Amino acid sequence: MNLVASKKVQKLTASIFQEVADLKRLALNRGLDVIDLSVGSPDLPPPAFVVEELVKYASDTANYGYTLKGIPEFHEAVSSFYQQRYAVDIDPKKEVLQLMGSQDGLAHLATAIINPGDYVLVPDPGYPIYEASVTIAGGALYPFALLAENNFLPILDDIPLHILENTKMMILSYPGNPVTALADKSFFEKVIDFAKRHNILVVHDFAYSELIFDNHPQISFMSVPGAKEVGIEFNSLSKTFNLAGCRIGYAVGNEQALNILGTFKSQIDYGVFYPIQKAAVAALTSEYTLLKEQVKEYEFRRDTLMAGLEKSGWQLAKSPATMFLWAKIPDGWRSRQFAFELINQAGVAVIPGDAFGKQGEGYVRIALVQPAERLSEAAARIHEFLAKYNH
Ligand SMILES: Cc1ncc(COP(=O)(O)O)c(C=O)c1O
């Protein structure tokens, strides 16, 4: 049989994570100890009470049927979480849509909303599914640059009118991946005004809402007046409660947009495993003290790595949030060359920035998914690696 992928799928590029994993395997085969700072999967455990809830409900065989959608308790839990964490009122019945991870919603939304030829504004650099979802939907992409000199915020006025006339959706993420910058309320106000003027659905990816450091405010897009009229926000339990493999997430906000996505999803999956939903309820309605400790742990990791790297003269911008450092690489390197040589020679795996878009060239993304001692060791190895090239 001669089987060829569809034209849409042919347009999707193979994941960089696989390429880095292959290089990592080769390095391991050569006997090198590899410190893996490539994939953003949390190494920290979920809270014990969440696991207990999961096990309790998973041991009852009555809980293995299709759930079809979120149980009312889950919708209530999201609403109370949004009220307590971000001072946002969310109607649990109309303004919450349960997802199999925020990826599920991000992957399907474009197909549910846009027609071939409609433009979607996406961040460059940006999390890969934003672009891929538009390609799958047959839409047109307009990547907007996130540059350090603009605090990684887009210049909305730079987007040409003829593009805006055909734009249906815009994706933002503050703090995001790989760009970890935060947005303030006034930026979101501008976005809402812009979206109303041009009739654009705003999609805010808030997957890192609970990994915000140094007492910066945690600003949900939904907390800004008018947001629900124009937008939805994706959130997840993956990074907040270290449940990345336990697939559950949600979207909140504009009822119409959520209904459209919900209708589409009702054809695609049959809901999240009931024990996972119950575990998520326990997590979302807990005391939240663990969240504070988790933030401290990531701050400590970030500071440890940065202090180590400063010794080699590589000064990184301090991440205000997320589990990543978006690191401008030393002059004279291309992202891929730097990342790949770092694995081969130093046994430190990071992701080249250009994998996230054209504007990512000149950067690498470093994930803080190892304990501080390993990050110190990584910094020491990078120091040696850079010293070789500085002579
Ligand atoms: C920015 C961002 N959004 C969404 C996701 C998807 O997360 P999940 O599907 O586990 O909720 C990720 C995962 O790494 C991410 O980095």
Tab-separated table of C-alpha atoms and ligand atoms in Angstrom:
chain	number	residue	atom	x	y	z
A	1	MET	CA	0.000	0.000	0.000
A	2	ASN	CA	1.220	3.479	-0.781
A	3	LEU	CA	-0.248	5.700	1.881
A	4	VAL	CA	0.393	9.418	1.951
A	5	ALA	CA	-0.676	11.784	4.713
A	6	SER	CA	-3.382	14.328	3.922
A	7	LYS	CA	-2.248	17.682	2.570
A	8	LYS	CA	-3.104	19.293	5.911
A	9	VAL	CA	-1.108	16.793	7.912
A	10	GLN	CA	1.798	17.077	5.488
A	11	LYS	CA	1.969	20.739	6.421
A	12	LEU	CA	2.518	19.911	10.109
A	13	THR	CA	6.166	19.687	11.039
A	14	ALA	CA	7.462	16.821	13.159
A	15	SER	CA	7.763	17.694	16.811
A	16	ILE	CA	11.106	19.142	17.890
A	17	PHE	CA	10.663	17.239	21.148
A	18	GLN	CA	11.135	13.966	19.271
A	19	GLU	CA	14.298	15.276	17.610
A	20	VAL	CA	15.723	16.366	20.958
A	21	ALA	CA	14.709	13.027	22.528
A	22	ASP	CA	16.595	11.199	19.735
A	23	LEU	CA	19.730	13.271	20.349
A	24	LYS	CA	19.364	12.629	24.057
A	25	ARG	CA	19.203	8.868	23.429
A	26	LEU	CA	22.352	9.018	21.281
A	27	ALA	CA	24.165	10.923	24.033
A	28	LEU	CA	23.001	8.400	26.649
A	29	ASN	CA	24.184	5.551	24.410
A	30	ARG	CA	27.626	7.171	24.372
A	31	GLY	CA	27.586	6.969	28.170
A	32	LEU	CA	26.868	10.655	28.770
A	33	ASP	CA	24.670	11.574	31.741
A	34	VAL	CA	21.961	13.829	30.278
A	35	ILE	CA	20.198	16.517	32.308
A	36	ASP	CA	16.871	16.839	30.535
A	37	LEU	CA	15.528	20.392	30.587
A	38	SER	CA	13.619	19.985	27.336
A	39	VAL	CA	10.021	18.899	27.928
A	40	GLY	CA	7.724	20.956	30.161
A	41	SER	CA	6.286	17.999	32.022
A	42	PRO	CA	6.384	18.660	35.776
A	43	ASP	CA	8.739	16.442	37.784
A	44	LEU	CA	6.966	17.373	41.042
A	45	PRO	CA	4.235	15.022	42.325
A	46	PRO	CA	0.536	15.862	42.490
A	47	PRO	CA	-0.788	16.515	46.023
A	48	ALA	CA	-1.314	13.260	47.982
A	49	PHE	CA	-4.999	13.997	48.658
A	50	VAL	CA	-5.627	14.335	44.921
A	51	VAL	CA	-4.026	10.959	44.223
A	52	GLU	CA	-6.060	9.422	47.067
A	53	GLU	CA	-9.276	10.725	45.537
A	54	LEU	CA	-8.297	9.326	42.136
A	55	VAL	CA	-7.465	5.908	43.597
A	56	LYS	CA	-10.664	5.831	45.664
A	57	TYR	CA	-12.908	6.405	42.658
A	58	ALA	CA	-10.791	4.316	40.276
A	59	SER	CA	-11.204	1.283	42.539
A	60	ASP	CA	-14.979	1.345	42.075
A	61	THR	CA	-15.864	-0.474	38.851
A	62	ALA	CA	-19.099	1.513	38.589
A	63	ASN	CA	-16.996	4.503	37.516
A	64	TYR	CA	-15.727	3.170	34.188
A	65	GLY	CA	-18.533	4.291	31.886
A	66	TYR	CA	-18.492	7.250	29.507
A	67	THR	CA	-18.992	10.531	31.314
A	68	LEU	CA	-19.793	12.484	28.108
A	69	LYS	CA	-19.084	15.828	29.790
A	70	GLY	CA	-18.052	17.594	32.970
A	71	ILE	CA	-19.984	16.629	36.124
A	72	PRO	CA	-21.791	19.578	37.791
A	73	GLU	CA	-19.395	19.366	40.758
A	74	PHE	CA	-16.460	20.018	38.419
A	75	HIS	CA	-18.154	23.082	36.926
A	76	GLU	CA	-18.827	24.385	40.468
A	77	ALA	CA	-15.216	23.725	41.445
A	78	VAL	CA	-13.872	25.713	38.470
A	79	SER	CA	-16.226	28.575	39.295
A	80	SER	CA	-15.090	28.672	42.929
A	81	PHE	CA	-11.405	28.387	41.904
A	82	TYR	CA	-11.789	31.364	39.554
A	83	GLN	CA	-13.530	33.376	42.247
A	84	GLN	CA	-10.924	32.616	44.905
A	85	ARG	CA	-7.776	32.798	42.800
A	86	TYR	CA	-8.596	35.566	40.294
A	87	ALA	CA	-11.714	37.303	41.691
A	88	VAL	CA	-13.662	36.365	38.559
A	89	ASP	CA	-17.371	35.397	38.514
A	90	ILE	CA	-17.954	32.371	36.312
A	91	ASP	CA	-21.409	30.871	35.857
A	92	PRO	CA	-20.764	27.156	36.454
A	93	LYS	CA	-23.651	26.096	34.215
A	94	LYS	CA	-22.992	28.281	31.196
A	95	GLU	CA	-19.435	29.540	31.320
A	96	VAL	CA	-17.340	26.395	31.895
A	97	LEU	CA	-16.432	23.705	29.367
A	98	GLN	CA	-14.490	20.684	30.541
A	99	LEU	CA	-11.638	19.472	28.327
A	100	MET	CA	-9.186	16.587	28.163
A	101	GLY	CA	-6.405	19.026	28.966
A	102	SER	CA	-6.290	22.532	27.553
A	103	GLN	CA	-4.484	21.022	24.532
A	104	ASP	CA	-7.767	19.335	23.570
A	105	GLY	CA	-9.539	22.683	23.402
A	106	LEU	CA	-6.658	24.508	21.753
A	107	ALA	CA	-6.363	21.787	19.114
A	108	HIS	CA	-10.074	21.755	18.229
A	109	LEU	CA	-11.167	25.357	18.617
A	110	ALA	CA	-9.962	26.599	15.233
A	111	THR	CA	-11.796	23.798	13.402
A	112	ALA	CA	-14.945	24.620	15.365
A	113	ILE	CA	-14.767	28.359	14.714
A	114	ILE	CA	-13.046	29.255	11.475
A	115	ASN	CA	-13.648	28.626	7.798
A	116	PRO	CA	-10.896	28.055	5.234
A	117	GLY	CA	-9.275	31.385	4.483
A	118	ASP	CA	-10.213	33.043	7.789
A	119	TYR	CA	-7.181	34.523	9.527
A	120	VAL	CA	-6.079	33.643	13.031
A	121	LEU	CA	-3.558	35.897	14.782
A	122	VAL	CA	-0.984	33.792	16.635
A	123	PRO	CA	2.053	34.729	18.726
A	124	ASP	CA	5.536	34.233	17.265
A	125	PRO	CA	7.165	32.625	19.147
A	126	GLY	CA	4.232	30.615	20.407
A	127	TYR	CA	3.191	27.246	21.737
A	128	PRO	CA	3.101	24.952	18.659
A	129	ILE	CA	-0.556	23.831	18.771
A	130	TYR	CA	-1.746	27.406	18.123
A	131	GLU	CA	-0.329	27.321	14.627
A	132	ALA	CA	-0.971	23.618	14.027
A	133	SER	CA	-4.655	23.926	14.960
A	134	VAL	CA	-5.137	26.634	12.330
A	135	THR	CA	-3.332	24.541	9.709
A	136	ILE	CA	-5.589	21.581	10.530
A	137	ALA	CA	-8.636	23.832	10.165
A	138	GLY	CA	-7.438	25.121	6.778
A	139	GLY	CA	-7.212	28.673	8.112
A	140	ALA	CA	-4.712	31.403	7.343
A	141	LEU	CA	-2.047	32.347	9.877
A	142	TYR	CA	-0.925	35.818	10.798
A	143	PRO	CA	1.966	35.447	13.260
A	144	PHE	CA	2.584	38.580	15.346
A	145	ALA	CA	6.056	39.104	16.756
A	146	LEU	CA	6.683	38.995	20.500
A	147	LEU	CA	9.889	40.972	20.937
A	148	ALA	CA	11.895	41.746	24.067
A	149	GLU	CA	11.955	45.450	23.194
A	150	ASN	CA	8.124	45.516	23.345
A	151	ASN	CA	7.991	43.526	26.606
A	152	PHE	CA	6.879	40.578	24.468
A	153	LEU	CA	3.498	42.225	23.821
A	154	PRO	CA	2.152	42.502	20.269
A	155	ILE	CA	1.779	45.902	18.642
A	156	LEU	CA	-1.861	45.612	17.651
A	157	ASP	CA	-1.765	48.728	15.475
A	158	ASP	CA	0.877	47.094	13.251
A	159	ILE	CA	-1.547	44.428	12.009
A	160	PRO	CA	-2.761	45.483	8.538
A	161	LEU	CA	-6.437	46.317	8.143
A	162	HIS	CA	-6.928	43.929	5.202
A	163	ILE	CA	-5.828	41.081	7.510
A	164	LEU	CA	-8.086	42.239	10.324
A	165	GLU	CA	-11.071	42.370	7.982
A	166	ASN	CA	-10.677	38.619	7.504
A	167	THR	CA	-9.591	37.704	11.042
A	168	LYS	CA	-11.853	35.614	13.243
A	169	MET	CA	-9.648	34.718	16.185
A	170	MET	CA	-6.548	35.812	18.105
A	171	ILE	CA	-4.514	33.678	20.502
A	172	LEU	CA	-2.618	35.124	23.453
A	173	SER	CA	-0.876	33.603	26.470
A	174	TYR	CA	0.431	35.586	29.463
A	175	PRO	CA	2.402	34.031	30.995
A	176	GLY	CA	3.107	31.770	28.067
A	177	ASN	CA	5.333	29.106	26.662
A	178	PRO	CA	8.044	29.686	25.519
A	179	VAL	CA	7.728	33.440	26.214
A	180	THR	CA	7.171	33.749	29.941
A	181	ALA	CA	6.271	37.443	30.045
A	182	LEU	CA	3.220	38.790	31.865
A	183	ALA	CA	0.642	41.245	30.564
A	184	ASP	CA	-0.970	43.948	32.647
A	185	LYS	CA	-4.630	44.940	32.784
A	186	SER	CA	-4.185	47.899	30.467
A	187	PHE	CA	-2.871	45.608	27.719
A	188	PHE	CA	-5.876	43.315	28.111
A	189	GLU	CA	-8.175	46.380	27.985
A	190	LYS	CA	-6.610	47.339	24.671
A	191	VAL	CA	-7.100	43.791	23.399
A	192	ILE	CA	-10.789	43.846	24.341
A	193	ASP	CA	-11.329	47.155	22.581
A	194	PHE	CA	-9.433	45.862	19.515
A	195	ALA	CA	-11.453	42.619	19.481
A	196	LYS	CA	-14.759	44.489	19.706
A	197	ARG	CA	-13.783	46.857	16.883
A	198	HIS	CA	-12.751	44.042	14.562
A	199	ASN	CA	-15.154	41.318	15.707
A	200	ILE	CA	-12.417	38.906	16.768
A	201	LEU	CA	-12.656	36.082	19.298
A	202	VAL	CA	-9.823	36.365	21.831
A	203	VAL	CA	-8.421	33.103	23.147
A	204	HIS	CA	-6.258	33.453	26.225
A	205	ASP	CA	-4.168	30.438	27.228
A	206	PHE	CA	-3.677	30.652	31.002
A	207	ALA	CA	-2.169	27.195	31.548
A	208	TYR	CA	0.569	28.667	33.785
A	209	SER	CA	-1.806	30.774	35.903
A	210	GLU	CA	-0.429	29.366	39.158
A	211	LEU	CA	3.271	29.568	38.329
A	212	ILE	CA	3.670	33.315	38.717
A	213	PHE	CA	6.683	34.459	40.705
A	214	ASP	CA	8.014	37.322	42.828
A	215	ASN	CA	4.492	38.361	43.947
A	216	HIS	CA	3.500	39.552	40.477
A	217	PRO	CA	-0.303	39.752	40.223
A	218	GLN	CA	-2.069	36.769	38.635
A	219	ILE	CA	-4.240	38.494	36.063
A	220	SER	CA	-6.874	36.372	34.399
A	221	PHE	CA	-8.013	37.815	31.064
A	222	MET	CA	-11.526	37.124	32.374
A	223	SER	CA	-11.029	39.624	35.207
A	224	VAL	CA	-10.963	42.522	32.761
A	225	PRO	CA	-14.361	44.141	32.048
A	226	GLY	CA	-15.738	43.118	28.660
A	227	ALA	CA	-13.569	39.983	28.356
A	228	LYS	CA	-16.504	37.590	28.378
A	229	GLU	CA	-18.094	39.472	25.475
A	230	VAL	CA	-15.119	38.743	23.241
A	231	GLY	CA	-13.162	35.876	24.665
A	232	ILE	CA	-12.484	32.611	26.392
A	233	GLU	CA	-9.649	31.480	28.614
A	234	PHE	CA	-8.097	28.020	28.674
A	235	ASN	CA	-6.783	26.639	31.915
A	236	SER	CA	-5.481	23.329	33.092
A	237	LEU	CA	-4.615	21.232	36.119
A	238	SER	CA	-1.458	19.907	34.431
A	239	LYS	CA	1.046	22.424	35.770
A	240	THR	CA	-0.955	23.812	38.694
A	241	PHE	CA	-1.445	20.426	40.360
A	242	ASN	CA	1.179	18.357	38.511
A	243	LEU	CA	-1.463	16.254	36.783
A	244	ALA	CA	-0.080	16.562	33.239
A	245	GLY	CA	-0.627	12.892	32.328
A	246	CYS	CA	-4.022	12.826	34.027
A	247	ARG	CA	-5.807	14.588	31.199
A	248	ILE	CA	-8.127	17.307	32.430
A	249	GLY	CA	-8.497	21.020	31.733
A	250	TYR	CA	-11.204	23.522	30.923
A	251	ALA	CA	-12.194	26.722	29.194
A	252	VAL	CA	-14.190	29.546	30.753
A	253	GLY	CA	-15.810	32.689	29.382
A	254	ASN	CA	-17.927	33.487	26.334
A	255	GLU	CA	-20.932	31.177	26.362
A	256	GLN	CA	-21.412	31.158	22.597
A	257	ALA	CA	-17.806	30.184	21.882
A	258	LEU	CA	-17.909	27.459	24.548
A	259	ASN	CA	-21.148	26.055	23.113
A	260	ILE	CA	-19.632	25.837	19.638
A	261	LEU	CA	-16.525	24.075	20.938
A	262	GLY	CA	-18.651	21.829	23.179
A	263	THR	CA	-20.873	20.773	20.277
A	264	PHE	CA	-17.839	19.906	18.150
A	265	LYS	CA	-16.221	17.995	20.991
A	266	SER	CA	-19.390	15.967	21.596
A	267	GLN	CA	-18.609	14.261	18.269
A	268	ILE	CA	-14.977	13.645	19.137
A	269	ASP	CA	-14.712	12.255	22.661
A	270	TYR	CA	-16.945	10.910	25.391
A	271	GLY	CA	-15.681	12.854	28.355
A	272	VAL	CA	-12.992	12.648	31.006
A	273	PHE	CA	-12.699	9.516	33.214
A	274	TYR	CA	-14.947	10.053	36.268
A	275	PRO	CA	-12.175	9.425	38.876
A	276	ILE	CA	-10.052	12.096	37.170
A	277	GLN	CA	-12.956	14.534	37.384
A	278	LYS	CA	-13.371	13.794	41.109
A	279	ALA	CA	-9.612	14.210	41.697
A	280	ALA	CA	-9.771	17.544	39.862
A	281	VAL	CA	-12.646	18.699	42.072
A	282	ALA	CA	-10.576	17.869	45.168
A	283	ALA	CA	-7.609	19.809	43.755
A	284	LEU	CA	-9.577	22.874	42.671
A	285	THR	CA	-11.397	23.209	45.990
A	286	SER	CA	-8.391	22.577	48.250
A	287	GLU	CA	-6.558	24.931	50.610
A	288	TYR	CA	-4.102	26.183	47.957
A	289	THR	CA	-1.199	26.246	50.447
A	290	LEU	CA	0.634	23.773	48.231
A	291	LEU	CA	0.484	26.241	45.367
A	292	LYS	CA	2.519	28.778	47.327
A	293	GLU	CA	5.178	26.185	48.153
A	294	GLN	CA	5.321	25.163	44.526
A	295	VAL	CA	5.906	28.733	43.396
A	296	LYS	CA	8.772	28.994	45.915
A	297	GLU	CA	10.317	25.802	44.568
A	298	TYR	CA	10.266	27.085	40.967
A	299	GLU	CA	11.617	30.491	42.045
A	300	PHE	CA	14.471	28.706	43.802
A	301	ARG	CA	15.203	26.570	40.759
A	302	ARG	CA	15.143	29.601	38.461
A	303	ASP	CA	17.448	31.591	40.741
A	304	THR	CA	19.846	28.662	41.169
A	305	LEU	CA	20.185	28.138	37.421
A	306	MET	CA	20.532	31.839	36.683
A	307	ALA	CA	23.179	32.344	39.375
A	308	GLY	CA	25.128	29.389	37.979
A	309	LEU	CA	24.948	30.665	34.416
A	310	GLU	CA	25.910	34.203	35.360
A	311	LYS	CA	29.317	32.835	36.378
A	312	SER	CA	29.926	31.903	32.754
A	313	GLY	CA	28.970	35.383	31.642
A	314	TRP	CA	25.642	34.187	30.220
A	315	GLN	CA	23.119	36.599	31.664
A	316	LEU	CA	19.542	35.472	31.363
A	317	ALA	CA	16.416	37.561	31.707
A	318	LYS	CA	14.600	36.607	34.893
A	319	SER	CA	11.451	34.633	34.157
A	320	PRO	CA	8.513	36.243	35.962
A	321	ALA	CA	6.467	33.062	35.581
A	322	THR	CA	6.049	29.486	34.249
A	323	MET	CA	8.473	26.584	34.440
A	324	PHE	CA	10.710	27.978	31.684
A	325	LEU	CA	13.544	30.373	31.017
A	326	TRP	CA	13.327	32.010	27.597
A	327	ALA	CA	17.036	32.492	27.189
A	328	LYS	CA	18.778	34.645	24.598
A	329	ILE	CA	21.803	32.623	23.528
A	330	PRO	CA	25.349	34.007	23.352
A	331	ASP	CA	26.287	35.822	20.131
A	332	GLY	CA	27.586	33.784	17.228
A	333	TRP	CA	25.255	30.814	17.626
A	334	ARG	CA	22.100	29.688	15.851
A	335	SER	CA	19.458	28.218	18.166
A	336	ARG	CA	19.560	24.695	16.782
A	337	GLN	CA	23.324	24.541	16.639
A	338	PHE	CA	23.567	25.741	20.245
A	339	ALA	CA	20.890	23.370	21.577
A	340	PHE	CA	22.162	20.328	19.705
A	341	GLU	CA	25.834	20.897	20.631
A	342	LEU	CA	24.771	21.400	24.233
A	343	ILE	CA	23.217	17.928	24.295
A	344	ASN	CA	26.100	16.303	22.413
A	345	GLN	CA	28.928	17.900	24.328
A	346	ALA	CA	27.557	18.877	27.727
A	347	GLY	CA	24.654	16.460	28.140
A	348	VAL	CA	22.158	19.249	28.800
A	349	ALA	CA	18.935	19.044	26.772
A	350	VAL	CA	17.058	22.270	25.965
A	351	ILE	CA	14.713	23.238	23.111
A	352	PRO	CA	15.924	25.525	20.293
A	353	GLY	CA	13.826	28.695	20.184
A	354	ASP	CA	13.131	28.622	16.448
A	355	ALA	CA	10.937	25.554	17.032
A	356	PHE	CA	8.359	28.015	18.376
A	357	GLY	CA	8.439	30.389	15.397
A	358	LYS	CA	10.735	32.580	13.336
A	359	GLN	CA	11.178	35.112	16.142
A	360	GLY	CA	12.480	32.365	18.407
A	361	GLU	CA	15.781	32.250	16.522
A	362	GLY	CA	18.545	33.358	18.889
A	363	TYR	CA	16.850	31.815	21.923
A	364	VAL	CA	16.572	28.476	23.690
A	365	ARG	CA	13.867	27.358	26.084
A	366	ILE	CA	15.109	25.838	29.314
A	367	ALA	CA	12.574	23.922	31.430
A	368	LEU	CA	13.014	24.013	35.205
A	369	VAL	CA	11.908	20.417	35.561
A	370	GLN	CA	14.818	19.117	37.635
A	371	PRO	CA	15.737	19.725	41.280
A	372	ALA	CA	18.057	22.659	42.057
A	373	GLU	CA	21.148	20.422	42.461
A	374	ARG	CA	20.746	19.133	38.924
A	375	LEU	CA	20.251	22.677	37.658
A	376	SER	CA	23.507	23.716	39.374
A	377	GLU	CA	25.214	20.800	37.683
A	378	ALA	CA	23.677	21.855	34.337
A	379	ALA	CA	24.998	25.407	34.854
A	380	ALA	CA	28.487	24.055	35.608
A	381	ARG	CA	28.464	21.969	32.430
A	382	ILE	CA	27.209	24.909	30.348
A	383	HIS	CA	30.017	27.007	31.867
A	384	GLU	CA	32.587	24.484	30.642
A	385	PHE	CA	30.889	24.222	27.255
A	386	LEU	CA	30.895	27.997	26.732
A	387	ALA	CA	34.479	28.361	27.989
A	388	LYS	CA	35.620	26.078	25.133
A	389	TYR	CA	34.204	28.511	22.589
A	390	ASN	CA	35.339	31.708	24.280
A	391	HIS	CA	38.974	31.057	23.491
B	1	LIG	C1	1.185	27.208	26.968
B	1	LIG	C2	0.586	25.865	27.086
B	1	LIG	N1	-0.715	25.720	26.852
B	1	LIG	C3	-1.314	24.530	26.933
B	1	LIG	C4	-0.607	23.390	27.247
B	1	LIG	C5	-1.321	22.081	27.257
B	1	LIG	O1	-1.483	21.608	28.550
B	1	LIG	P1	-2.578	20.571	28.958
B	1	LIG	O2	-3.203	20.010	27.728
B	1	LIG	O3	-1.847	19.511	29.728
B	1	LIG	O4	-3.593	21.311	29.787
B	1	LIG	C6	0.757	23.475	27.501
B	1	LIG	C7	1.539	22.284	27.816
B	1	LIG	O5	2.729	22.273	27.932
B	1	LIG	C8	1.368	24.753	27.412
B	1	LIG	O6	2.679	24.897	27.624
